mmCIF file of C-alpha atoms (C1' of nucleotides) in Angstrom:
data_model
loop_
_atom_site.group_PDB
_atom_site.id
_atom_site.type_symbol
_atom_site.label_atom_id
_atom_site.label_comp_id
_atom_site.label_asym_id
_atom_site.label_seq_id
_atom_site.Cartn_x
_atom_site.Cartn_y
_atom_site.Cartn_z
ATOM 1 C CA UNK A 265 122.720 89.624 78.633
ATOM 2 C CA UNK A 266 123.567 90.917 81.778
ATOM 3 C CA UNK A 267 120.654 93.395 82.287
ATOM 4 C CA UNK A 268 117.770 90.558 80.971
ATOM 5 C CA UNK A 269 118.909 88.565 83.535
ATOM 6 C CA UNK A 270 118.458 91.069 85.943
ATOM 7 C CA UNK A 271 115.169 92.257 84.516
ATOM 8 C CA UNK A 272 113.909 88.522 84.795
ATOM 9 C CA UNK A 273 114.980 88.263 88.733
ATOM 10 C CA UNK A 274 113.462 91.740 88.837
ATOM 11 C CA UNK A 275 109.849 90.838 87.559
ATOM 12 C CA UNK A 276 109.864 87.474 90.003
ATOM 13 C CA UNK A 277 110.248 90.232 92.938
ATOM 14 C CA UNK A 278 107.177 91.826 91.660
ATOM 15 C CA UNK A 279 105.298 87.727 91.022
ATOM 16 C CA UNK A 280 106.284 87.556 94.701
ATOM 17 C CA UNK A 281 104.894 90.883 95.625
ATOM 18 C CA UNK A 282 101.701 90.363 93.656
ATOM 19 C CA UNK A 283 101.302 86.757 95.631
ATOM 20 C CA UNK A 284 101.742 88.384 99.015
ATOM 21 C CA UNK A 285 98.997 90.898 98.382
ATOM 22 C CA UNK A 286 96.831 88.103 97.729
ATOM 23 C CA UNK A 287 96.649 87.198 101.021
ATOM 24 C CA UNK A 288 98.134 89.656 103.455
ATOM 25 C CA UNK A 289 97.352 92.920 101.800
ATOM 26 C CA UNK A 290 94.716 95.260 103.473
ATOM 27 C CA UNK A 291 91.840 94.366 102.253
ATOM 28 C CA UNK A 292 88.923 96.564 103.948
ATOM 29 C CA UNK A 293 90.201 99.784 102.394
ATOM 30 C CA UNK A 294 86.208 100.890 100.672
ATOM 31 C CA UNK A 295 88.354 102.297 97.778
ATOM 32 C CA UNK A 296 89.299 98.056 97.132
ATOM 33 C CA UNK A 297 85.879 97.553 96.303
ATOM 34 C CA UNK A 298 83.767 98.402 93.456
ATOM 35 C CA UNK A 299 87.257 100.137 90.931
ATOM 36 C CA UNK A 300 86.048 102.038 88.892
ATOM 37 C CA UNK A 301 88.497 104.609 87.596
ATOM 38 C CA UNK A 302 86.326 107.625 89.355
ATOM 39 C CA UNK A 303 86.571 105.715 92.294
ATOM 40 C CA UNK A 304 90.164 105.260 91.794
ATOM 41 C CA UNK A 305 90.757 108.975 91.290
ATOM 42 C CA UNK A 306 89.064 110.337 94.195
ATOM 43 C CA UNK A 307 90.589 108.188 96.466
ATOM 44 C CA UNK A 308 93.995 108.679 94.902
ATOM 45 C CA UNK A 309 94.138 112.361 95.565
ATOM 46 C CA UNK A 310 92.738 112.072 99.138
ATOM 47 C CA UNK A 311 95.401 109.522 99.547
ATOM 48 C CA UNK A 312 98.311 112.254 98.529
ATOM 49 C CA UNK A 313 100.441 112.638 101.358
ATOM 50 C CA UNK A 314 97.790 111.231 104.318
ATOM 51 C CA UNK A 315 97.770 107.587 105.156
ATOM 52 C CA UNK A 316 94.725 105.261 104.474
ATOM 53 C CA UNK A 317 93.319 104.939 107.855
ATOM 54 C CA UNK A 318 92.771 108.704 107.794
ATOM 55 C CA UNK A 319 91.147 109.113 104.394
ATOM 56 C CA UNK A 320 88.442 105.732 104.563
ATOM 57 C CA UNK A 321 86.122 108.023 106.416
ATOM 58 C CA UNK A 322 86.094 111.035 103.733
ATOM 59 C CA UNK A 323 86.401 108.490 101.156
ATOM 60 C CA UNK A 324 82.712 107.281 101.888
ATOM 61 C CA UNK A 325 81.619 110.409 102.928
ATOM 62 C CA UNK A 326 82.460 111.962 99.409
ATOM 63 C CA UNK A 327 81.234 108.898 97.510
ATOM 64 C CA UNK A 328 77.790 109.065 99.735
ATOM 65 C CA UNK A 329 77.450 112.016 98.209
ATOM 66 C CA UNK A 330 78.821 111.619 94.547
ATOM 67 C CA UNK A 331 78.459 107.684 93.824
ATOM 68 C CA UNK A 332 79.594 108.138 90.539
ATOM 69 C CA UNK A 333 81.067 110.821 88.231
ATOM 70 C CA UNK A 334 77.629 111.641 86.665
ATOM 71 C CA UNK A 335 76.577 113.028 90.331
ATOM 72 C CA UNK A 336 79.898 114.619 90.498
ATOM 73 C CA UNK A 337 78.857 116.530 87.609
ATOM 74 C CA UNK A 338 77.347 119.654 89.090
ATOM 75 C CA UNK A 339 79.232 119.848 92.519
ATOM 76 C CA UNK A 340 80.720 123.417 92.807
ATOM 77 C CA UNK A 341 84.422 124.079 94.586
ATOM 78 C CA UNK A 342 82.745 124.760 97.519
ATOM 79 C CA UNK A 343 80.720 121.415 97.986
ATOM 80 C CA UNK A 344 84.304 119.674 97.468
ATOM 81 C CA UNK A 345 85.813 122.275 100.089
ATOM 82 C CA UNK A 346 83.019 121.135 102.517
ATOM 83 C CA UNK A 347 83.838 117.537 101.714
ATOM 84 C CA UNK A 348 87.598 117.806 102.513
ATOM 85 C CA UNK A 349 86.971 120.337 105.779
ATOM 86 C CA UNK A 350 89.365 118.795 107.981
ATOM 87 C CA UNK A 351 91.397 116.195 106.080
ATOM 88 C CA UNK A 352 94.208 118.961 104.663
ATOM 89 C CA UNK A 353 96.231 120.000 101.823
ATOM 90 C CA UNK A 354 93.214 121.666 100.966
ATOM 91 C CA UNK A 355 94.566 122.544 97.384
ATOM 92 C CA UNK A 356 94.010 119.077 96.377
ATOM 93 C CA UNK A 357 90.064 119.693 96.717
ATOM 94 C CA UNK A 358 90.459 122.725 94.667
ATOM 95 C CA UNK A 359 92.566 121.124 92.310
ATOM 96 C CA UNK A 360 89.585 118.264 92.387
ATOM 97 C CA UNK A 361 86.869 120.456 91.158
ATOM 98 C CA UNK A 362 88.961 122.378 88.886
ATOM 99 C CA UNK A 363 90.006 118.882 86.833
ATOM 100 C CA UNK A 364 86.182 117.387 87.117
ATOM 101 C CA UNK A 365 85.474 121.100 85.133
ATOM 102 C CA UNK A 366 88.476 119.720 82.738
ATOM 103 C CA UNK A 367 87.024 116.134 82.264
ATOM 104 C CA UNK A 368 83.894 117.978 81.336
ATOM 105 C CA UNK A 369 84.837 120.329 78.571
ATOM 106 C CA UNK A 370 87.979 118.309 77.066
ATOM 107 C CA UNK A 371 87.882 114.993 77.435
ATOM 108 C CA UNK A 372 83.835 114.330 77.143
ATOM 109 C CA UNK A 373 83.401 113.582 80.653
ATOM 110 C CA UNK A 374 85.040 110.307 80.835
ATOM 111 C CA UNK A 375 88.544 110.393 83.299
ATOM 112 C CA UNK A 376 91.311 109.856 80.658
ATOM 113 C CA UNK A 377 92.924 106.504 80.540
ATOM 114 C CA UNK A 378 96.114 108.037 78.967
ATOM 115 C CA UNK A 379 99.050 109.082 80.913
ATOM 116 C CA UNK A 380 99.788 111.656 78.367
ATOM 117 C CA UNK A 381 95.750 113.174 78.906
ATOM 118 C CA UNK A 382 95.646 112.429 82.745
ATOM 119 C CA UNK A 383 98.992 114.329 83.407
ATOM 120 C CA UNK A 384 97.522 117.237 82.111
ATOM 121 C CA UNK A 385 94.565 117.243 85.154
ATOM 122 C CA UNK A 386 95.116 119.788 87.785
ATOM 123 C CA UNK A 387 96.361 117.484 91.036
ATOM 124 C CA UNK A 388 97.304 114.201 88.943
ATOM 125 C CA UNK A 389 100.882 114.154 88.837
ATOM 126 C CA UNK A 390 103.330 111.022 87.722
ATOM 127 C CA UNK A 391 102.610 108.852 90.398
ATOM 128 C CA UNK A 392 99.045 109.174 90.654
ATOM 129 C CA UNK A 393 98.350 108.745 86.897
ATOM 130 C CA UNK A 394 100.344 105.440 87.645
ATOM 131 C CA UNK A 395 98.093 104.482 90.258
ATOM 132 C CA UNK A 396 95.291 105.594 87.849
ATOM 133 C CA UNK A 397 96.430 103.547 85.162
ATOM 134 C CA UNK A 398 97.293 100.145 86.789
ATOM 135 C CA UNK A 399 94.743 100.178 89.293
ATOM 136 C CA UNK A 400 91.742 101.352 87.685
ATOM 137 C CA UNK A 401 92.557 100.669 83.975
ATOM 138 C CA UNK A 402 95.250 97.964 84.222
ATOM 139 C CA UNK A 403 97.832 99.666 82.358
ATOM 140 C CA UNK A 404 101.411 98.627 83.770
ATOM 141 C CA UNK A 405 102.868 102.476 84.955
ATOM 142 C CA UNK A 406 105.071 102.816 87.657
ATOM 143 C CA UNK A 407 104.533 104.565 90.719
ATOM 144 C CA UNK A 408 106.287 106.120 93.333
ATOM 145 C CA UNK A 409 105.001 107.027 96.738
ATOM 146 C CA UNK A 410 106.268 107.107 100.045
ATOM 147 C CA UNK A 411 105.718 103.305 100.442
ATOM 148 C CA UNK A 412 107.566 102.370 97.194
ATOM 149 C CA UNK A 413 110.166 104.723 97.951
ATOM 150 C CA UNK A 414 110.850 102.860 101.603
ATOM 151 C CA UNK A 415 110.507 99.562 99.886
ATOM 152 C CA UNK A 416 112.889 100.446 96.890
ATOM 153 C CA UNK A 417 115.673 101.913 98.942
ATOM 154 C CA UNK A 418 115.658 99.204 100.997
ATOM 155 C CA UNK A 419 115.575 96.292 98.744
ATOM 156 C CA UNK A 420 118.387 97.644 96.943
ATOM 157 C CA UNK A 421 119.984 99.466 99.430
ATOM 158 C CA UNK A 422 119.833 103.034 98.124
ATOM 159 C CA UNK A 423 121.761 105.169 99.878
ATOM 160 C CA UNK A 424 120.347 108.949 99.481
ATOM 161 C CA UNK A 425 118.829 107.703 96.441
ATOM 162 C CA UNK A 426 117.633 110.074 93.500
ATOM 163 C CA UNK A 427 114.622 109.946 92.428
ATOM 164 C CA UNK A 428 115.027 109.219 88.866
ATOM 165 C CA UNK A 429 116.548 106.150 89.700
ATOM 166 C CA UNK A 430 114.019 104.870 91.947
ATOM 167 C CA UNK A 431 111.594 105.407 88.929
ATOM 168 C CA UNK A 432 113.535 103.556 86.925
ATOM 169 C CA UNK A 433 113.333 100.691 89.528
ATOM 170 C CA UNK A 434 109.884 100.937 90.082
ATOM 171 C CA UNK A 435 108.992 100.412 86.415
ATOM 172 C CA UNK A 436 111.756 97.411 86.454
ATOM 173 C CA UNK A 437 110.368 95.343 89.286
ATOM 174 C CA UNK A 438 106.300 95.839 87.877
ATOM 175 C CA UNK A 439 104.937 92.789 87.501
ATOM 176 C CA UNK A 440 103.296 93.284 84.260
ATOM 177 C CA UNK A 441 100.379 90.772 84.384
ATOM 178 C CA UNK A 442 98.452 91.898 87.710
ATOM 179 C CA UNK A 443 99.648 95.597 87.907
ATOM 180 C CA UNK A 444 96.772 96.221 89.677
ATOM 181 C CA UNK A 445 97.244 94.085 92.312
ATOM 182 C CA UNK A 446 101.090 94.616 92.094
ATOM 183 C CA UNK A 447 100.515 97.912 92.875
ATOM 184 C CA UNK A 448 98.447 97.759 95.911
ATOM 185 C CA UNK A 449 100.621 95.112 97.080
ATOM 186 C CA UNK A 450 104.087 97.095 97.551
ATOM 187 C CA UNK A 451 101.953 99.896 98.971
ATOM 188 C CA UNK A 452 100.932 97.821 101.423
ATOM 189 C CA UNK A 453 103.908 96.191 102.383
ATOM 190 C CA UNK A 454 105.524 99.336 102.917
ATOM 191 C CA UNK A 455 102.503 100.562 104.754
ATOM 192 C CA UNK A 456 102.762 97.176 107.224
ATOM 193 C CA UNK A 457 105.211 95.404 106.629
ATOM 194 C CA UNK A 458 108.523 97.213 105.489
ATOM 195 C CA UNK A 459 107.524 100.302 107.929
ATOM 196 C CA UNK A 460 109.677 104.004 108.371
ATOM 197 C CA UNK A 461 110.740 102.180 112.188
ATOM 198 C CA UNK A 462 110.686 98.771 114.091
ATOM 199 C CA UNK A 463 110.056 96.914 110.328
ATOM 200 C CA UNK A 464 108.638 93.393 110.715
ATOM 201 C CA UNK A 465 111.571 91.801 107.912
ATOM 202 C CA UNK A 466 110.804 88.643 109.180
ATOM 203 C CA UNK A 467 106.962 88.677 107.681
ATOM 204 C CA UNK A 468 108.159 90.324 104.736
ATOM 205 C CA UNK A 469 108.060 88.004 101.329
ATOM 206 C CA UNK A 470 111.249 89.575 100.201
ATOM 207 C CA UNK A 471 113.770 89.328 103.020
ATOM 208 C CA UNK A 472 115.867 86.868 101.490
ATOM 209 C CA UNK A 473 116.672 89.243 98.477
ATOM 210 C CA UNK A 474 116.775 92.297 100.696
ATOM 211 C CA UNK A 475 120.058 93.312 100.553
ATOM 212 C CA UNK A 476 118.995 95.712 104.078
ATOM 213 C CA UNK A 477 118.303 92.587 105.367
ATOM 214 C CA UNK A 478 120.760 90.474 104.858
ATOM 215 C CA UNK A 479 123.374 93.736 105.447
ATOM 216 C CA UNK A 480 121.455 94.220 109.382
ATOM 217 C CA UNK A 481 121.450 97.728 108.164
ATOM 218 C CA UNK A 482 119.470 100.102 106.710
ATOM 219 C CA UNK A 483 120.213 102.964 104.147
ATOM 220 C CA UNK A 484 120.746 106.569 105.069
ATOM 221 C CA UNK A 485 117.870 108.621 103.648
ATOM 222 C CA UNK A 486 118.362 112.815 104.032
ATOM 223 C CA UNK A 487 115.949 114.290 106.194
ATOM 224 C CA UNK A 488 115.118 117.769 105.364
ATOM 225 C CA UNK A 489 115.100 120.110 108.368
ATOM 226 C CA UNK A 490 112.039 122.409 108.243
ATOM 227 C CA UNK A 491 112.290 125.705 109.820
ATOM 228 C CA UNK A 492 108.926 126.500 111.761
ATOM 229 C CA UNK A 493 107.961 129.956 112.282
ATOM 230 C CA UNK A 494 105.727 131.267 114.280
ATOM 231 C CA UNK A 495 102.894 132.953 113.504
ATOM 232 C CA UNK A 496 100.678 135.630 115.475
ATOM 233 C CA UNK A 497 96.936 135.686 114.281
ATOM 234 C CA UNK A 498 94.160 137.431 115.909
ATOM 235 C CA UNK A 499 90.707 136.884 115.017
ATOM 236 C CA UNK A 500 87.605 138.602 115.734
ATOM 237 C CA UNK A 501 84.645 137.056 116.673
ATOM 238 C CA UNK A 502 81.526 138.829 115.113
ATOM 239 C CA UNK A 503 78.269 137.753 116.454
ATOM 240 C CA UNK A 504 74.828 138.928 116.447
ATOM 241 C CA UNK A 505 71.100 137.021 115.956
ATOM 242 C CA UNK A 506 72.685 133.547 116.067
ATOM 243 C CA UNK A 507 74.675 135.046 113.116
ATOM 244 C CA UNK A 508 78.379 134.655 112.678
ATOM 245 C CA UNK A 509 80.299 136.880 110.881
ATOM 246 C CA UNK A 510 83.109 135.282 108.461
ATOM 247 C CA UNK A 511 85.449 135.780 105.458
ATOM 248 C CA UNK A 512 86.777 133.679 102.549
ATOM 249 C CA UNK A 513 91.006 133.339 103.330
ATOM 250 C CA UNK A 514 92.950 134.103 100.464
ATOM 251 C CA UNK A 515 95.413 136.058 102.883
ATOM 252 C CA UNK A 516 97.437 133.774 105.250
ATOM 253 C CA UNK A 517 99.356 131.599 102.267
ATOM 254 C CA UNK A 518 97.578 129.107 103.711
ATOM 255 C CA UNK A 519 93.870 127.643 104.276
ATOM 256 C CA UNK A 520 93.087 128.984 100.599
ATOM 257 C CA UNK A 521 89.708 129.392 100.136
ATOM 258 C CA UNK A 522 88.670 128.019 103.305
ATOM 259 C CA UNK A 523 86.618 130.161 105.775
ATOM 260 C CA UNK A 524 87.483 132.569 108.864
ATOM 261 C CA UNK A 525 86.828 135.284 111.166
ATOM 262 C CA UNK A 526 88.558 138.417 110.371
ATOM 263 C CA UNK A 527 92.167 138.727 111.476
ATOM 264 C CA UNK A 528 92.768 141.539 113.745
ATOM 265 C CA UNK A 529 95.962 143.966 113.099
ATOM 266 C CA UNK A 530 97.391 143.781 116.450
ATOM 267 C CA UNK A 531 100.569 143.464 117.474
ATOM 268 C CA UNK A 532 100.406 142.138 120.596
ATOM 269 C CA UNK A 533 101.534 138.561 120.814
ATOM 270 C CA UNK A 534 98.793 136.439 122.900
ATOM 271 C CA UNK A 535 98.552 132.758 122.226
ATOM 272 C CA UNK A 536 95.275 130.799 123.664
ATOM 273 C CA UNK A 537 96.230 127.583 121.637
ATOM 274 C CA UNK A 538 98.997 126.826 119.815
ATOM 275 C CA UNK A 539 98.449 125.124 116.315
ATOM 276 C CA UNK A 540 101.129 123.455 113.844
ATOM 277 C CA UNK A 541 100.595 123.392 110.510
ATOM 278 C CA UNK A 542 103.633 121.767 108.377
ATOM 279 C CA UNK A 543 105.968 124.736 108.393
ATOM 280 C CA UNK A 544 105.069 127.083 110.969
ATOM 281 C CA UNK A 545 103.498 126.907 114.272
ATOM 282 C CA UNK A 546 100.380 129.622 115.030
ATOM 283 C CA UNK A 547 99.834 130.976 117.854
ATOM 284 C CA UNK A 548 95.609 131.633 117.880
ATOM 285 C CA UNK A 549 93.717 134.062 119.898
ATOM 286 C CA UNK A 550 90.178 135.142 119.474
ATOM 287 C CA UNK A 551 88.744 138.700 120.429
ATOM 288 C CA UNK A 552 84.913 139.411 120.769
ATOM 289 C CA UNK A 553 83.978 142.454 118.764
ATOM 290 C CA UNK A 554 80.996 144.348 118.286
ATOM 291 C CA UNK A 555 79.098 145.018 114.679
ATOM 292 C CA UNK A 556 79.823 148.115 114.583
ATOM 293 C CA UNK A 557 83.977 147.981 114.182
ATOM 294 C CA UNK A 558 83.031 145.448 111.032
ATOM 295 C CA UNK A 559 85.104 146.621 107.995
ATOM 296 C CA UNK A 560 86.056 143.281 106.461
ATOM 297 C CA UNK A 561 84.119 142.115 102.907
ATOM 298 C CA UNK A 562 82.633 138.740 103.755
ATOM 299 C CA UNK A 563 79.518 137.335 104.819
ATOM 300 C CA UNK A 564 77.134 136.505 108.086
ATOM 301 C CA UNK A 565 76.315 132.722 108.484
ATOM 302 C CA UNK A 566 73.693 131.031 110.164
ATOM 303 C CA UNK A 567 74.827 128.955 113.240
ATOM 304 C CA UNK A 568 73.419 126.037 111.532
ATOM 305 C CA UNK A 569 75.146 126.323 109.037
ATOM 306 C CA UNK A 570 78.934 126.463 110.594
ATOM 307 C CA UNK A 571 79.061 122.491 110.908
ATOM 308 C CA UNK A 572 79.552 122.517 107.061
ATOM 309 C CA UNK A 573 81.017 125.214 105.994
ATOM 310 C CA UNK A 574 84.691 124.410 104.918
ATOM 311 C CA UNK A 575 86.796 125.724 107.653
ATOM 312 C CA UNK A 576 90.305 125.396 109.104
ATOM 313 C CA UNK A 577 91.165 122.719 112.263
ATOM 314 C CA UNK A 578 91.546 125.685 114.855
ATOM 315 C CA UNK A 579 88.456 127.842 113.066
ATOM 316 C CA UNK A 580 85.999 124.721 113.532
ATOM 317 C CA UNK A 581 86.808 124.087 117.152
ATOM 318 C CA UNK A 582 86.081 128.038 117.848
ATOM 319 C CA UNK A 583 82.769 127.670 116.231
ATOM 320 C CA UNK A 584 81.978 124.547 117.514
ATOM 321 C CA UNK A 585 81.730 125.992 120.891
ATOM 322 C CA UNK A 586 78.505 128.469 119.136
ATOM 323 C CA UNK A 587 77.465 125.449 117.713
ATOM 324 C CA UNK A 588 76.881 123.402 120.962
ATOM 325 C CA UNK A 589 75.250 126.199 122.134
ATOM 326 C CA UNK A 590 73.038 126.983 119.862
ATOM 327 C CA UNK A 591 71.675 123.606 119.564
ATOM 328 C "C1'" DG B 246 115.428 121.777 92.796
ATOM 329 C "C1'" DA B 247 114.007 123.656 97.036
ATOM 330 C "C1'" DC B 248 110.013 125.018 99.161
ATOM 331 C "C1'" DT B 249 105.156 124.884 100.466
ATOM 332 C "C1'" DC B 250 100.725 123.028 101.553
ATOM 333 C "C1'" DG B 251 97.295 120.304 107.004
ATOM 334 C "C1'" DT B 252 96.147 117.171 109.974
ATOM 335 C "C1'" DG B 253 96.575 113.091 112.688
ATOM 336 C "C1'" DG B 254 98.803 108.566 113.701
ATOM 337 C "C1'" DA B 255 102.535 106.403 115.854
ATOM 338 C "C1'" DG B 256 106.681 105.646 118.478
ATOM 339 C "C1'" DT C 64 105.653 116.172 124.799
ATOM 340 C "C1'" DC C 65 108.215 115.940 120.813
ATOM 341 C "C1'" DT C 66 109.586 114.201 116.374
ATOM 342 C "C1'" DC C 67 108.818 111.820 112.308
ATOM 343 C "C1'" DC C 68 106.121 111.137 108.456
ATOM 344 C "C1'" DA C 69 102.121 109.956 105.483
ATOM 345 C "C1'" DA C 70 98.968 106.337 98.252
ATOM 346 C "C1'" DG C 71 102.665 114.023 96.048
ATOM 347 C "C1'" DA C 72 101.760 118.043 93.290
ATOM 348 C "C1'" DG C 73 102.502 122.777 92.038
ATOM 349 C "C1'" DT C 74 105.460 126.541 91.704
#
DNA sequence: GACTCGTGGAG
DNA sequence: TCTCCAAGAGT
């Protein structure tokens, strides 16, 4: 008795949420128009862990290229690499390719509307095969993303809060009917409304059941504390007949797969910039070097060609510098 | 379950 | 400048 009570009050918080999006949810996000579940997809793993405003401009870039899944088809890991050059987490463009090559051979090259089948997809994990499933194929699944979470722990007041049990209230408070919309709503109104500081409670549709609000307080979360090393690298500049001379990382334990100038093995510690990755801060030099102390496997590329190629943050400024040169 | 993966926005 | 943190997943 007790629990359909609460289950009823529950599902009106999601009614409520659902209303707001209506008319005060973000609504010039490119992914918003036009669902369809590749659409959907796509934008769901550029979405991982980066916030919207960054991803809208790779989002149209990438479906420029690929407007649907059909000219998706044929793209090889390197045409996604060169698509997500820049935005990050670069295993998730990896992982892209890798589960278009799945769609292909198991499930007839249609993206699976099953949480069971999507699951299995290299880079869909629980909360995007939610997002999957009520946004693009209206199927009521939870999720649970940094939004939700915010929203969750403070509507309830969720002190260091597990994670099981803010999927348990995530599935509680869906509001079954427009999951789609329901969905996209509490992501926005923990993206603008019910924000990590200075929260705007008063605009939010759900203060009087807030029990943050109506405590003037807001629940302790854990922060982890990330230790940052620093890094020494090196690299060599090779350069001959407009020509530069590069290599495929799959050394560092980072920037997989992306492209860079040999590192040198030197161990003196020069820093010309300083750049911070999540966990450890590099310190980047370059050193001109001449053909002849080449040893590395990897290959020469065009100046014109360096714009595309997929390579790292600190790697593209270098180059850009031959680049504006050359032009 | 802790740790790792990138870059940029925002305060 | 410095810190936090973002439509998480894989190991």
């Amino acid at each position: 008795m007790n629990s359909m009570k609460k289950n009823c009050k529950e599902s009106s918080t999601g009614r409520q949420i659902t209303k707001w999006y209506k008319t005060k949810g973000r609504n010039n996000l490119p992914w918003r128009e036009n669902i369809t579940p590749y659409r959907v997809w796509i934008s769901e793993i550029m979405l991982q862990q980066t916030q919207a405003k960054t991803v809208v401009n790779y989002f149209e870039k990438f479906i420029s290229n690929y407007p649907t899944f059909e000219d998706f088809k044929s793209a090889s890991e390197e045409d996604v690499l060169s698509l997500w050059k820049g935005l990050g987490f670069y295993r998730r463009a990896r992982n892209l390719y890798r589960a278009k090559e799945m769609i292909l051979k198991k499930f007839n090259g249609k993206l699976p509307n099953s949480f069971e089948n999507l699951i299995t997809l290299p880079g869909i994990g629980k909360s995007t095969a939610g997002a999957i499933l009520s946004i693009a194929y209206k199927l009521p699944y939870p999720i649970l993303d940094a939004n939700v979470k915010r929203v969750l722990t403070r509507l309830f007041f969720k002190t260091n809060s597990n994670e099981k049990e803010l999927w348990d209230l995530s599935s509680q408070i869906l509001d079954k009917k427009n999951v789609d919309d329901f969905q996209q709503g509490i992501m926005d109104l923990g993206a603008t409304v019910c924000t990590p500081k200075n929260a705007l409670c008063g605009e939010c549709p759900l203060n009087k059941q807030c029990i943050s609000f109506s405590k003037g307080e807001l629940p302790t979360v854990n922060v982890k504390k990330i230790n940052k090393k620093n890094v020494y690298l090196e690299f060599e500049i090779y350069e001959k007949n407009q020509k530069i001379f590069l290599i495929k990382n799959n050394q560092l334990g980072f920037w997989d797969g992306l492209w860079i100038m040999p590192i040198a093995k030197t161990k003196q510690l020069k820093t010309e910039i300083i750049h911070k990755l999540s966990h450890r801060n590099l310190h980047i030099s370059f050193a001109n070097r001449s053909k002849d102390e080449l040893k590395s496997e990897g290959k020469w590329f065009d100046i014109a060609q360096l714009s595309k190629l997929p390579t790292p943050k600190p790697i593209s400024d270098k180059l850009s510098v031959y680049v504006q040169n050359f032009l």
